């Protein structure tokens, strides 16, 4: 199945570049008796439903025109945004999120908590700095990177 994912990545990348979108992820999975090809795309400012429809149409056309068919079994194609609270999986995605409100989960307690939310102010090899005016006098927190289990964008309420 990794061949399907790699092929789809190669086909979809030029489509996304033409529209100044970027590829977040591709997955090809079987759920119950059906196969799903899911393509997650994004752009600065966020993806719209119309963007997803456009990429779905273009990708479907390209895949259907390929011979031999890279996906011989029947499948459902889904093109969508990775979501408002998408994971931040690597340094590149964290750097793109500087200035954004994020949620951070830790492997062990720091200042009595294993989760924090705030605006990502900075990031280096050793420390991620969050700011949150709800924390009182000390409105910034430096979190050692080796304590971070997961991070994701968050919606601020």
PDB file of C-alpha atoms in Angstrom:
ATOM      1  CA  UNK A   1       0.000   0.000   0.000  1.00  0.00           C
ATOM      2  CA  UNK A   2       2.994   2.306   0.415  1.00  0.00           C
ATOM      3  CA  UNK A   3       3.371   2.217  -3.387  1.00  0.00           C
ATOM      4  CA  UNK A   4      -0.119   3.713  -3.719  1.00  0.00           C
ATOM      5  CA  UNK A   5       0.716   6.480  -1.244  1.00  0.00           C
ATOM      6  CA  UNK A   6       4.011   7.292  -2.989  1.00  0.00           C
ATOM      7  CA  UNK A   7       2.377   7.313  -6.428  1.00  0.00           C
ATOM      8  CA  UNK A   8      -0.421   9.597  -5.247  1.00  0.00           C
ATOM      9  CA  UNK A   9       2.105  11.967  -3.665  1.00  0.00           C
ATOM     10  CA  UNK A  10       3.953  12.225  -6.977  1.00  0.00           C
ATOM     11  CA  UNK A  11       0.725  12.868  -8.882  1.00  0.00           C
ATOM     12  CA  UNK A  12      -0.799  15.365  -6.462  1.00  0.00           C
ATOM     13  CA  UNK A  13       2.312  17.505  -5.754  1.00  0.00           C
ATOM     14  CA  UNK A  14       2.277  19.346  -9.134  1.00  0.00           C
ATOM     15  CA  UNK A  15      -1.464  19.973  -8.771  1.00  0.00           C
ATOM     16  CA  UNK A  16      -0.932  21.491  -5.332  1.00  0.00           C
ATOM     17  CA  UNK A  17       2.033  23.587  -6.472  1.00  0.00           C
ATOM     18  CA  UNK A  18      -0.105  25.104  -9.253  1.00  0.00           C
ATOM     19  CA  UNK A  19      -2.551  26.361  -6.631  1.00  0.00           C
ATOM     20  CA  UNK A  20       0.040  27.274  -3.955  1.00  0.00           C
ATOM     21  CA  UNK A  21      -1.244  24.541  -1.647  1.00  0.00           C
ATOM     22  CA  UNK A  22       0.890  22.003   0.163  1.00  0.00           C
ATOM     23  CA  UNK A  23       0.488  18.330   0.959  1.00  0.00           C
ATOM     24  CA  UNK A  24      -0.027  17.511   4.614  1.00  0.00           C
ATOM     25  CA  UNK A  25      -0.508  13.756   4.311  1.00  0.00           C
ATOM     26  CA  UNK A  26      -1.791  10.872   2.177  1.00  0.00           C
ATOM     27  CA  UNK A  27      -3.248   7.644   3.488  1.00  0.00           C
ATOM     28  CA  UNK A  28      -4.680   4.596   1.776  1.00  0.00           C
ATOM     29  CA  UNK A  29      -6.647   2.514   4.262  1.00  0.00           C
ATOM     30  CA  UNK A  30      -9.245  -0.217   4.347  1.00  0.00           C
ATOM     31  CA  UNK A  31     -12.188   0.415   6.639  1.00  0.00           C
ATOM     32  CA  UNK A  32     -14.709  -2.403   6.880  1.00  0.00           C
ATOM     33  CA  UNK A  33     -14.994  -3.591   3.281  1.00  0.00           C
ATOM     34  CA  UNK A  34     -14.099  -0.314   1.550  1.00  0.00           C
ATOM     35  CA  UNK A  35     -10.798   1.305   0.596  1.00  0.00           C
ATOM     36  CA  UNK A  36     -10.246   5.048   1.183  1.00  0.00           C
ATOM     37  CA  UNK A  37      -7.619   7.240  -0.412  1.00  0.00           C
ATOM     38  CA  UNK A  38      -7.383  10.316   1.809  1.00  0.00           C
ATOM     39  CA  UNK A  39      -5.383  13.330   0.726  1.00  0.00           C
ATOM     40  CA  UNK A  40      -4.938  16.105   3.297  1.00  0.00           C
ATOM     41  CA  UNK A  41      -4.004  19.500   1.873  1.00  0.00           C
ATOM     42  CA  UNK A  42      -3.461  22.946   3.322  1.00  0.00           C
ATOM     43  CA  UNK A  43      -2.423  26.481   2.452  1.00  0.00           C
ATOM     44  CA  UNK A  44      -1.617  29.659   4.310  1.00  0.00           C
ATOM     45  CA  UNK A  45      -4.912  30.937   5.678  1.00  0.00           C
ATOM     46  CA  UNK A  46      -6.584  27.529   5.424  1.00  0.00           C
ATOM     47  CA  UNK A  47      -8.235  25.344   2.824  1.00  0.00           C
ATOM     48  CA  UNK A  48     -11.834  25.806   1.687  1.00  0.00           C
ATOM     49  CA  UNK A  49     -14.343  23.220   0.502  1.00  0.00           C
ATOM     50  CA  UNK A  50     -13.996  24.627  -3.021  1.00  0.00           C
ATOM     51  CA  UNK A  51     -10.219  24.073  -2.834  1.00  0.00           C
ATOM     52  CA  UNK A  52     -10.804  20.437  -1.842  1.00  0.00           C
ATOM     53  CA  UNK A  53     -13.297  19.884  -4.668  1.00  0.00           C
ATOM     54  CA  UNK A  54     -10.911  21.396  -7.212  1.00  0.00           C
ATOM     55  CA  UNK A  55      -7.976  19.218  -6.099  1.00  0.00           C
ATOM     56  CA  UNK A  56     -10.211  16.140  -5.914  1.00  0.00           C
ATOM     57  CA  UNK A  57     -11.407  16.691  -9.489  1.00  0.00           C
ATOM     58  CA  UNK A  58      -7.898  17.268 -10.858  1.00  0.00           C
ATOM     59  CA  UNK A  59      -6.362  14.362  -8.943  1.00  0.00           C
ATOM     60  CA  UNK A  60      -9.168  11.990  -9.924  1.00  0.00           C
ATOM     61  CA  UNK A  61      -8.703  12.906 -13.582  1.00  0.00           C
ATOM     62  CA  UNK A  62      -4.930  12.318 -13.423  1.00  0.00           C
ATOM     63  CA  UNK A  63      -5.268   8.987 -11.597  1.00  0.00           C
ATOM     64  CA  UNK A  64      -7.954   7.759 -14.002  1.00  0.00           C
ATOM     65  CA  UNK A  65      -5.713   8.567 -16.987  1.00  0.00           C
ATOM     66  CA  UNK A  66      -2.759   6.518 -15.701  1.00  0.00           C
ATOM     67  CA  UNK A  67      -1.992   3.217 -17.403  1.00  0.00           C
ATOM     68  CA  UNK A  68      -1.503   0.847 -15.718  1.00  0.00           C
ATOM     69  CA  UNK A  69      -3.968   1.883 -13.028  1.00  0.00           C
ATOM     70  CA  UNK A  70      -1.954   2.623  -9.862  1.00  0.00           C
ATOM     71  CA  UNK A  71      -4.945   1.647  -7.698  1.00  0.00           C
ATOM     72  CA  UNK A  72      -6.610  -1.403  -9.227  1.00  0.00           C
ATOM     73  CA  UNK A  73      -9.200  -1.932  -6.471  1.00  0.00           C
ATOM     74  CA  UNK A  74     -12.272   0.276  -6.013  1.00  0.00           C
ATOM     75  CA  UNK A  75     -11.767   3.115  -3.526  1.00  0.00           C
ATOM     76  CA  UNK A  76     -13.267   6.363  -2.284  1.00  0.00           C
ATOM     77  CA  UNK A  77     -11.187   9.508  -2.828  1.00  0.00           C
ATOM     78  CA  UNK A  78     -11.412  12.065  -0.032  1.00  0.00           C
ATOM     79  CA  UNK A  79      -9.568  15.390  -0.209  1.00  0.00           C
ATOM     80  CA  UNK A  80      -9.752  17.521   2.916  1.00  0.00           C
ATOM     81  CA  UNK A  81      -8.020  19.877   5.285  1.00  0.00           C
ATOM     82  CA  UNK A  82      -5.970  18.322   8.090  1.00  0.00           C
ATOM     83  CA  UNK A  83      -8.277  20.198  10.487  1.00  0.00           C
ATOM     84  CA  UNK A  84      -8.230  23.227  12.742  1.00  0.00           C
ATOM     85  CA  UNK A  85      -6.450  21.250  15.460  1.00  0.00           C
ATOM     86  CA  UNK A  86      -4.039  19.375  13.231  1.00  0.00           C
ATOM     87  CA  UNK A  87      -0.936  17.825  14.759  1.00  0.00           C
ATOM     88  CA  UNK A  88       2.407  19.584  14.549  1.00  0.00           C
ATOM     89  CA  UNK A  89       4.601  16.635  13.645  1.00  0.00           C
ATOM     90  CA  UNK A  90       8.050  18.107  13.076  1.00  0.00           C
ATOM     91  CA  UNK A  91      10.224  21.219  13.366  1.00  0.00           C
ATOM     92  CA  UNK A  92       9.091  22.578   9.990  1.00  0.00           C
ATOM     93  CA  UNK A  93       5.437  22.474  11.060  1.00  0.00           C
ATOM     94  CA  UNK A  94       6.287  23.946  14.474  1.00  0.00           C
ATOM     95  CA  UNK A  95       8.200  26.791  12.832  1.00  0.00           C
ATOM     96  CA  UNK A  96       5.222  27.486  10.564  1.00  0.00           C
ATOM     97  CA  UNK A  97       3.053  27.639  13.714  1.00  0.00           C
ATOM     98  CA  UNK A  98       5.054  30.402  15.426  1.00  0.00           C
ATOM     99  CA  UNK A  99       2.509  33.033  16.407  1.00  0.00           C
ATOM    100  CA  UNK A 100      -0.304  30.446  16.482  1.00  0.00           C
ATOM    101  CA  UNK A 101      -2.190  29.138  19.517  1.00  0.00           C
ATOM    102  CA  UNK A 102      -1.129  25.535  20.228  1.00  0.00           C
ATOM    103  CA  UNK A 103      -1.677  22.673  22.671  1.00  0.00           C
ATOM    104  CA  UNK A 104       1.342  20.789  24.044  1.00  0.00           C
ATOM    105  CA  UNK A 105       1.221  17.423  25.872  1.00  0.00           C
ATOM    106  CA  UNK A 106       4.217  16.326  27.934  1.00  0.00           C
ATOM    107  CA  UNK A 107       5.683  12.977  28.971  1.00  0.00           C
ATOM    108  CA  UNK A 108       5.901  14.157  32.590  1.00  0.00           C
ATOM    109  CA  UNK A 109       4.759  17.054  34.756  1.00  0.00           C
ATOM    110  CA  UNK A 110       6.225  20.518  34.396  1.00  0.00           C
ATOM    111  CA  UNK A 111       5.104  23.085  36.963  1.00  0.00           C
ATOM    112  CA  UNK A 112       2.426  20.625  38.103  1.00  0.00           C
ATOM    113  CA  UNK A 113       0.872  19.955  34.681  1.00  0.00           C
ATOM    114  CA  UNK A 114       1.330  17.679  31.674  1.00  0.00           C
ATOM    115  CA  UNK A 115      -0.596  19.907  29.219  1.00  0.00           C
ATOM    116  CA  UNK A 116      -0.258  23.545  28.236  1.00  0.00           C
ATOM    117  CA  UNK A 117      -1.890  25.866  25.726  1.00  0.00           C
ATOM    118  CA  UNK A 118      -0.620  29.202  24.544  1.00  0.00           C
ATOM    119  CA  UNK A 119       0.786  31.149  21.653  1.00  0.00           C
ATOM    120  CA  UNK A 120       3.975  29.623  20.282  1.00  0.00           C
ATOM    121  CA  UNK A 121       6.512  32.416  20.599  1.00  0.00           C
ATOM    122  CA  UNK A 122       9.751  30.687  19.712  1.00  0.00           C
ATOM    123  CA  UNK A 123      11.440  27.374  19.220  1.00  0.00           C
ATOM    124  CA  UNK A 124      14.992  26.104  19.205  1.00  0.00           C
ATOM    125  CA  UNK A 125      16.680  22.717  19.500  1.00  0.00           C
ATOM    126  CA  UNK A 126      16.210  22.607  23.271  1.00  0.00           C
ATOM    127  CA  UNK A 127      13.197  24.750  24.219  1.00  0.00           C
ATOM    128  CA  UNK A 128       9.716  25.671  22.986  1.00  0.00           C
ATOM    129  CA  UNK A 129       8.393  28.966  24.413  1.00  0.00           C
ATOM    130  CA  UNK A 130       4.662  29.512  24.940  1.00  0.00           C
ATOM    131  CA  UNK A 131       2.888  32.688  25.992  1.00  0.00           C
ATOM    132  CA  UNK A 132      -0.499  32.826  27.695  1.00  0.00           C
ATOM    133  CA  UNK A 133      -1.781  35.934  29.513  1.00  0.00           C
ATOM    134  CA  UNK A 134      -3.970  33.702  31.721  1.00  0.00           C
ATOM    135  CA  UNK A 135      -0.884  32.482  33.580  1.00  0.00           C
ATOM    136  CA  UNK A 136      -0.581  35.723  35.567  1.00  0.00           C
ATOM    137  CA  UNK A 137       2.767  37.341  36.369  1.00  0.00           C
ATOM    138  CA  UNK A 138       4.799  34.834  34.397  1.00  0.00           C
ATOM    139  CA  UNK A 139       3.013  34.872  31.057  1.00  0.00           C
ATOM    140  CA  UNK A 140       5.675  32.852  29.207  1.00  0.00           C
ATOM    141  CA  UNK A 141       6.775  29.295  29.767  1.00  0.00           C
ATOM    142  CA  UNK A 142       9.841  27.548  28.395  1.00  0.00           C
ATOM    143  CA  UNK A 143       9.196  23.869  27.811  1.00  0.00           C
ATOM    144  CA  UNK A 144      12.179  21.557  27.294  1.00  0.00           C
ATOM    145  CA  UNK A 145      11.745  19.854  23.915  1.00  0.00           C
ATOM    146  CA  UNK A 146      12.679  16.440  25.343  1.00  0.00           C
ATOM    147  CA  UNK A 147       9.535  16.558  27.550  1.00  0.00           C
ATOM    148  CA  UNK A 148       7.132  17.120  24.622  1.00  0.00           C
ATOM    149  CA  UNK A 149       5.053  14.068  23.698  1.00  0.00           C
ATOM    150  CA  UNK A 150       2.706  15.763  21.190  1.00  0.00           C
ATOM    151  CA  UNK A 151       1.794  19.194  19.943  1.00  0.00           C
ATOM    152  CA  UNK A 152      -1.066  20.446  17.798  1.00  0.00           C
ATOM    153  CA  UNK A 153      -2.800  23.623  16.747  1.00  0.00           C
ATOM    154  CA  UNK A 154      -5.575  24.572  19.154  1.00  0.00           C
ATOM    155  CA  UNK A 155      -8.672  26.726  19.082  1.00  0.00           C
ATOM    156  CA  UNK A 156      -8.559  29.480  21.650  1.00  0.00           C
ATOM    157  CA  UNK A 157     -11.761  30.070  23.596  1.00  0.00           C
TER     158      UNK A 157
END
